[in-house]
């Protein structure tokens, strides 16, 4: 992931979580990530605690997290979305698949 001259290398699950948040037109909750990415796309179940841990690691690892990701309260849940004005590009192999395809 590159932003403002900084580069951060991510493991593949964390990359997919970030890519899904950046791609979504609406805030994504941990439940959305768990159901769409892990259960449907990866074909395995993870706990809500595991999803929270992924978010914690991403935030700790990506120093510019708050510059690109907005966190909002959605009732008793937290949603994350791409900040307005932030654009992104994903460069990958032609054989790579994403949950939104």
PDB file of C-alpha atoms in Angstrom:
ATOM      1  CA  UNK A   1       0.000   0.000   0.000  1.00  0.00           C
ATOM      2  CA  UNK A   2       1.396   3.386  -0.965  1.00  0.00           C
ATOM      3  CA  UNK A   3       0.165   6.775   0.184  1.00  0.00           C
ATOM      4  CA  UNK A   4       1.913  10.136   0.250  1.00  0.00           C
ATOM      5  CA  UNK A   5       5.325   8.619  -0.412  1.00  0.00           C
ATOM      6  CA  UNK A   6       4.942   5.960   2.298  1.00  0.00           C
ATOM      7  CA  UNK A   7       4.901   2.246   1.532  1.00  0.00           C
ATOM      8  CA  UNK A   8       3.492  -0.511   3.749  1.00  0.00           C
ATOM      9  CA  UNK A   9       3.618  -4.196   2.880  1.00  0.00           C
ATOM     10  CA  UNK A  10       0.580  -6.210   4.038  1.00  0.00           C
ATOM     11  CA  UNK A  11      -0.138  -9.905   4.347  1.00  0.00           C
ATOM     12  CA  UNK A  12      -2.842 -11.054   2.008  1.00  0.00           C
ATOM     13  CA  UNK A  13      -5.849 -11.134   4.377  1.00  0.00           C
ATOM     14  CA  UNK A  14      -5.132  -7.621   5.642  1.00  0.00           C
ATOM     15  CA  UNK A  15      -4.713  -6.411   2.069  1.00  0.00           C
ATOM     16  CA  UNK A  16      -8.132  -7.816   1.119  1.00  0.00           C
ATOM     17  CA  UNK A  17      -9.772  -6.196   4.167  1.00  0.00           C
ATOM     18  CA  UNK A  18      -8.291  -2.816   3.239  1.00  0.00           C
ATOM     19  CA  UNK A  19      -9.165  -3.250  -0.443  1.00  0.00           C
ATOM     20  CA  UNK A  20     -12.762  -4.105   0.448  1.00  0.00           C
ATOM     21  CA  UNK A  21     -13.104  -1.011   2.636  1.00  0.00           C
ATOM     22  CA  UNK A  22     -11.587   1.212  -0.056  1.00  0.00           C
ATOM     23  CA  UNK A  23     -13.831  -0.266  -2.753  1.00  0.00           C
ATOM     24  CA  UNK A  24     -17.115  -0.104  -0.836  1.00  0.00           C
ATOM     25  CA  UNK A  25     -19.517   2.764  -1.446  1.00  0.00           C
ATOM     26  CA  UNK A  26     -20.848   2.469   2.112  1.00  0.00           C
ATOM     27  CA  UNK A  27     -19.217   1.995   5.520  1.00  0.00           C
ATOM     28  CA  UNK A  28     -18.256  -1.615   6.176  1.00  0.00           C
ATOM     29  CA  UNK A  29     -18.795  -3.115   9.621  1.00  0.00           C
ATOM     30  CA  UNK A  30     -16.797  -6.001  11.025  1.00  0.00           C
ATOM     31  CA  UNK A  31     -19.838  -8.182  10.386  1.00  0.00           C
ATOM     32  CA  UNK A  32     -19.894  -7.119   6.714  1.00  0.00           C
ATOM     33  CA  UNK A  33     -16.216  -8.018   6.379  1.00  0.00           C
ATOM     34  CA  UNK A  34     -16.711 -11.352   8.141  1.00  0.00           C
ATOM     35  CA  UNK A  35     -19.694 -12.390   6.027  1.00  0.00           C
ATOM     36  CA  UNK A  36     -18.632 -11.054   2.631  1.00  0.00           C
ATOM     37  CA  UNK A  37     -14.894 -11.569   2.717  1.00  0.00           C
ATOM     38  CA  UNK A  38     -14.241 -14.479   5.047  1.00  0.00           C
ATOM     39  CA  UNK A  39     -17.382 -16.629   4.867  1.00  0.00           C
ATOM     40  CA  UNK A  40     -18.286 -16.088   1.220  1.00  0.00           C
ATOM     41  CA  UNK A  41     -14.983 -15.242  -0.510  1.00  0.00           C
ATOM     42  CA  UNK A  42     -12.412 -17.175   1.564  1.00  0.00           C
ATOM     43  CA  UNK A  43     -14.920 -19.895   2.512  1.00  0.00           C
ATOM     44  CA  UNK A  44     -14.119 -19.950   6.200  1.00  0.00           C
ATOM     45  CA  UNK A  45     -15.542 -18.480   9.351  1.00  0.00           C
ATOM     46  CA  UNK A  46     -13.723 -16.161  11.728  1.00  0.00           C
ATOM     47  CA  UNK A  47     -14.829 -14.645  15.007  1.00  0.00           C
ATOM     48  CA  UNK A  48     -15.738 -11.008  15.521  1.00  0.00           C
ATOM     49  CA  UNK A  49     -12.700 -10.790  17.811  1.00  0.00           C
ATOM     50  CA  UNK A  50     -10.456 -11.883  14.923  1.00  0.00           C
ATOM     51  CA  UNK A  51     -11.922  -9.174  12.692  1.00  0.00           C
ATOM     52  CA  UNK A  52     -11.356  -6.546  15.406  1.00  0.00           C
ATOM     53  CA  UNK A  53      -7.748  -7.753  15.706  1.00  0.00           C
ATOM     54  CA  UNK A  54      -7.241  -7.343  11.939  1.00  0.00           C
ATOM     55  CA  UNK A  55      -8.508  -3.747  12.185  1.00  0.00           C
ATOM     56  CA  UNK A  56      -6.196  -3.087  15.162  1.00  0.00           C
ATOM     57  CA  UNK A  57      -3.193  -4.457  13.265  1.00  0.00           C
ATOM     58  CA  UNK A  58      -4.027  -2.466  10.135  1.00  0.00           C
ATOM     59  CA  UNK A  59      -4.380   0.747  12.110  1.00  0.00           C
ATOM     60  CA  UNK A  60      -1.094   0.106  13.947  1.00  0.00           C
ATOM     61  CA  UNK A  61       0.786  -0.885  10.811  1.00  0.00           C
ATOM     62  CA  UNK A  62      -0.483   1.823   8.443  1.00  0.00           C
ATOM     63  CA  UNK A  63       0.624   5.187   9.800  1.00  0.00           C
ATOM     64  CA  UNK A  64      -1.645   7.000   7.331  1.00  0.00           C
ATOM     65  CA  UNK A  65      -4.754   4.934   8.229  1.00  0.00           C
ATOM     66  CA  UNK A  66      -6.620   7.972   9.596  1.00  0.00           C
ATOM     67  CA  UNK A  67      -5.803   9.904   6.408  1.00  0.00           C
ATOM     68  CA  UNK A  68      -7.530   7.369   4.156  1.00  0.00           C
ATOM     69  CA  UNK A  69     -10.132   5.611   6.334  1.00  0.00           C
ATOM     70  CA  UNK A  70     -13.080   7.201   8.109  1.00  0.00           C
ATOM     71  CA  UNK A  71     -14.684   5.515  11.111  1.00  0.00           C
ATOM     72  CA  UNK A  72     -18.361   6.163  11.849  1.00  0.00           C
ATOM     73  CA  UNK A  73     -20.833   4.887  14.431  1.00  0.00           C
ATOM     74  CA  UNK A  74     -23.765   2.969  12.967  1.00  0.00           C
ATOM     75  CA  UNK A  75     -26.031   2.351  15.938  1.00  0.00           C
ATOM     76  CA  UNK A  76     -24.062   0.027  18.204  1.00  0.00           C
ATOM     77  CA  UNK A  77     -21.632  -0.911  15.400  1.00  0.00           C
ATOM     78  CA  UNK A  78     -18.636   0.801  13.855  1.00  0.00           C
ATOM     79  CA  UNK A  79     -18.334   1.248  10.099  1.00  0.00           C
ATOM     80  CA  UNK A  80     -15.211   2.028   8.134  1.00  0.00           C
ATOM     81  CA  UNK A  81     -15.087   3.641   4.712  1.00  0.00           C
ATOM     82  CA  UNK A  82     -12.739   5.448   2.356  1.00  0.00           C
ATOM     83  CA  UNK A  83     -12.498   9.135   3.229  1.00  0.00           C
ATOM     84  CA  UNK A  84     -14.053  11.510   0.756  1.00  0.00           C
ATOM     85  CA  UNK A  85     -11.485  12.702  -1.766  1.00  0.00           C
ATOM     86  CA  UNK A  86      -9.261   9.625  -1.394  1.00  0.00           C
ATOM     87  CA  UNK A  87      -8.849   7.653  -4.590  1.00  0.00           C
ATOM     88  CA  UNK A  88      -7.186   4.287  -4.993  1.00  0.00           C
ATOM     89  CA  UNK A  89      -5.808   1.899  -7.595  1.00  0.00           C
ATOM     90  CA  UNK A  90      -5.221  -1.813  -7.199  1.00  0.00           C
ATOM     91  CA  UNK A  91      -2.569  -3.361  -9.396  1.00  0.00           C
ATOM     92  CA  UNK A  92      -2.728  -7.139  -9.541  1.00  0.00           C
ATOM     93  CA  UNK A  93      -2.364 -10.155 -11.758  1.00  0.00           C
ATOM     94  CA  UNK A  94      -5.176 -10.900 -14.208  1.00  0.00           C
ATOM     95  CA  UNK A  95      -5.910 -14.126 -12.311  1.00  0.00           C
ATOM     96  CA  UNK A  96      -6.493 -12.337  -8.968  1.00  0.00           C
ATOM     97  CA  UNK A  97     -10.105 -12.237  -7.786  1.00  0.00           C
ATOM     98  CA  UNK A  98     -11.831  -9.807  -5.436  1.00  0.00           C
ATOM     99  CA  UNK A  99     -15.028 -10.209  -3.389  1.00  0.00           C
ATOM    100  CA  UNK A 100     -16.856  -7.549  -5.392  1.00  0.00           C
ATOM    101  CA  UNK A 101     -16.258  -9.184  -8.771  1.00  0.00           C
TER     102      UNK A 101
END
